[in-house]
Short mmCIF file of C-alpha atoms in Angstrom, two decimals:
data_model
loop_
_atom_site.label_atom_id
_atom_site.label_comp_id
_atom_site.label_asym_id
_atom_site.label_seq_id
_atom_site.Cartn_x
_atom_site.Cartn_y
_atom_site.Cartn_z
CA MET A 1 -64.03 -52.06 40.32
CA SER A 2 -64.59 -51.58 37.30
CA SER A 3 -62.98 -49.11 34.72
CA GLN A 4 -65.95 -46.92 34.09
CA SER A 5 -66.51 -46.29 37.80
CA THR A 6 -62.76 -45.76 38.12
CA LEU A 7 -62.83 -43.10 35.55
CA ALA A 8 -65.88 -41.41 36.89
CA ASP A 9 -64.01 -41.24 40.41
CA ASP A 10 -61.16 -39.28 38.57
CA ASP A 11 -63.34 -37.02 37.34
CA LEU A 12 -64.82 -36.72 40.79
CA PHE A 13 -61.53 -36.16 42.31
CA GLY A 14 -60.44 -33.75 39.60
CA GLU A 15 -63.85 -31.52 39.98
CA ALA A 16 -62.94 -31.44 43.74
CA ALA A 17 -59.47 -30.77 43.65
CA ALA A 18 -60.93 -27.86 41.56
CA GLU A 19 -63.07 -26.52 43.97
CA MET A 20 -60.53 -26.67 46.63
CA ARG A 21 -58.28 -24.62 44.59
CA GLU A 22 -61.30 -22.45 44.09
CA GLU A 23 -61.74 -22.04 47.54
CA VAL A 24 -57.78 -21.65 48.80
CA GLU A 25 -57.85 -19.05 46.18
CA ALA A 26 -60.96 -17.21 47.16
CA HIS A 27 -59.94 -17.34 50.99
CA LEU A 28 -56.81 -15.84 50.03
CA GLU A 29 -58.57 -12.84 48.24
CA ASP A 30 -60.58 -12.71 51.18
CA ALA A 31 -57.76 -12.06 53.66
CA GLU A 32 -56.07 -9.96 51.15
CA ALA A 33 -58.90 -7.71 51.21
CA ALA A 34 -59.35 -7.54 54.93
CA LEU A 35 -55.83 -6.15 55.10
CA PRO A 36 -55.25 -2.11 55.68
CA ASP A 37 -55.27 0.18 53.00
CA PRO A 38 -51.62 1.26 52.51
CA ASP A 39 -52.95 4.94 52.57
CA ASP A 40 -54.88 4.44 56.06
CA VAL A 41 -51.52 3.19 57.62
CA TRP A 42 -49.69 5.83 56.33
CA ASP A 43 -51.86 9.31 56.92
CA ALA A 44 -52.84 10.30 59.95
CA ASP A 45 -55.59 12.99 60.90
CA ALA A 46 -54.48 13.65 64.66
CA ASP A 47 -54.47 16.61 67.31
CA ASN A 48 -51.22 14.88 68.76
CA VAL A 49 -49.13 11.65 68.66
CA LEU A 50 -51.49 9.33 71.14
CA GLY A 51 -54.18 10.50 68.70
CA VAL A 52 -51.74 9.28 65.77
CA LEU A 53 -51.25 6.21 67.60
CA ASN A 54 -54.71 5.07 68.32
CA ALA A 55 -55.55 5.88 64.71
CA LEU A 56 -52.67 3.25 63.37
CA LYS A 57 -53.21 0.54 66.01
CA SER A 58 -57.03 0.74 64.98
CA THR A 59 -55.82 0.94 60.97
CA LEU A 60 -53.45 -2.26 61.71
CA ASP A 61 -56.17 -4.35 63.23
CA VAL A 62 -56.08 -7.37 60.69
CA GLY A 63 -59.40 -8.63 61.94
CA ASP A 64 -61.06 -11.26 59.39
CA ALA A 65 -58.10 -11.41 57.09
CA ALA A 66 -56.21 -14.08 59.66
CA GLU A 67 -59.59 -16.05 59.78
CA HIS A 68 -59.38 -15.98 55.86
CA LEU A 69 -55.73 -17.14 56.21
CA ARG A 70 -56.42 -19.63 58.74
CA GLN A 71 -59.67 -21.29 56.43
CA ALA A 72 -57.13 -21.16 53.43
CA LYS A 73 -54.38 -23.00 54.76
CA LYS A 74 -56.88 -25.80 56.65
CA THR A 75 -58.10 -26.26 52.54
CA PHE A 76 -54.69 -25.80 51.20
CA ILE A 77 -52.75 -28.80 53.58
CA VAL A 78 -56.10 -31.40 52.96
CA GLY A 79 -55.51 -30.85 49.17
CA GLN A 80 -52.11 -31.13 49.42
CA ARG A 81 -51.76 -33.90 51.42
CA ALA A 82 -54.19 -35.64 49.01
CA GLU A 83 -51.97 -34.49 46.33
CA ALA A 84 -55.35 -33.13 44.52
CA PHE A 85 -53.22 -29.52 43.24
CA ASP A 86 -51.33 -29.40 39.93
CA ASP A 87 -49.03 -26.63 41.37
CA PRO A 88 -49.48 -27.12 44.98
CA GLU A 89 -46.37 -24.65 45.28
CA SER A 90 -47.99 -21.55 43.62
CA LEU A 91 -50.74 -21.88 46.03
CA GLU A 92 -47.89 -22.32 48.91
CA ALA A 93 -46.25 -19.74 48.00
CA ARG A 94 -48.82 -17.17 48.01
CA LEU A 95 -50.05 -18.36 51.40
CA GLU A 96 -46.65 -17.87 53.03
CA SER A 97 -46.64 -14.09 51.52
CA VAL A 98 -50.20 -13.27 52.99
CA GLU A 99 -49.01 -15.02 56.13
CA ALA A 100 -45.89 -13.20 56.48
CA LEU A 101 -47.36 -10.15 55.90
CA LEU A 102 -49.89 -10.66 58.38
CA GLY A 103 -47.33 -11.20 60.79
CA SER A 104 -45.62 -7.84 59.90
CA ILE A 105 -48.59 -6.46 60.56
CA GLU A 106 -49.19 -7.73 63.83
CA GLU A 107 -45.67 -6.97 64.99
CA ALA A 108 -46.22 -3.65 64.05
CA GLY A 109 -49.61 -3.47 65.92
CA ASP A 110 -47.99 -4.60 68.96
CA LEU A 111 -45.13 -2.31 68.38
CA VAL A 112 -47.78 0.92 68.22
CA GLY A 113 -50.00 -0.47 71.25
CA ASP A 114 -46.61 -0.49 73.35
CA LEU A 115 -46.22 3.22 72.20
CA THR A 116 -49.63 3.79 73.21
CA GLY A 117 -49.28 2.69 76.65
CA THR A 118 -46.16 4.30 76.86
CA MET A 119 -46.43 7.82 75.61
CA PRO A 120 -48.76 8.93 77.79
CA GLN A 121 -46.47 8.11 80.73
CA LEU A 122 -43.12 9.94 79.18
CA ARG A 123 -45.22 12.80 78.76
CA SER A 124 -46.55 12.76 82.48
CA GLN A 125 -42.95 12.25 83.44
CA LEU A 126 -41.29 14.93 81.45
CA GLN A 127 -44.22 17.45 82.44
CA ASP A 128 -43.29 16.14 86.24
CA ALA A 129 -39.40 16.74 85.49
CA ALA A 130 -40.56 20.58 84.30
CA ASP A 131 -42.87 21.51 86.63
CA ALA A 132 -39.61 20.42 89.65
CA ALA A 133 -37.31 22.08 87.23
CA ASP A 134 -39.64 25.16 87.12
CA ASP A 135 -39.81 25.19 91.38
CA ASP A 136 -36.39 25.04 91.62
CA SER A 137 -35.27 27.96 89.35
CA PRO A 138 -35.28 31.14 90.93
CA THR A 139 -37.97 33.62 90.29
CA ASP A 140 -37.89 36.92 88.72
CA ALA A 141 -38.59 38.24 92.51
CA ASP A 142 -35.77 35.91 93.63
CA ALA A 143 -33.12 37.18 91.22
CA ALA A 144 -34.27 40.53 92.10
CA GLU A 145 -33.84 40.34 96.22
CA ALA A 146 -30.53 38.36 95.44
CA ASP A 147 -29.09 41.14 93.54
CA ALA A 148 -30.38 43.55 96.32
CA GLU A 149 -28.39 41.30 99.07
CA SER A 150 -25.57 41.58 96.76
#
């Protein structure tokens, strides 16, 4: 192999490495852009708790963010193994940060999903208990009758 083709190969490798880094960064930007808006997670416009929970559950759907992160990680791993990046630590830290945030969002979504299933059941149980208490408590007529007998 001549030194001229080695220089050309080095140039091509450098160009490919730059493109890989750009691809990782583009996928990370797309993942971050697909994350829920902080105000949408905090603000709620609903008539009841179930409405709030359903809206929150929809807001916490990470959708395309997870796929963009996956693509970024795939490209990063190939580039890292090829030792193509000058500063792989900065990309790796950003990948880990986005991955941790997605994990937190998915965990919160699971909790909200659990509450979405639990709250109607809890309301029903509380309503049954209130109805039973109403059936067991003396009515005004029962109280008047008891007073008349004494």
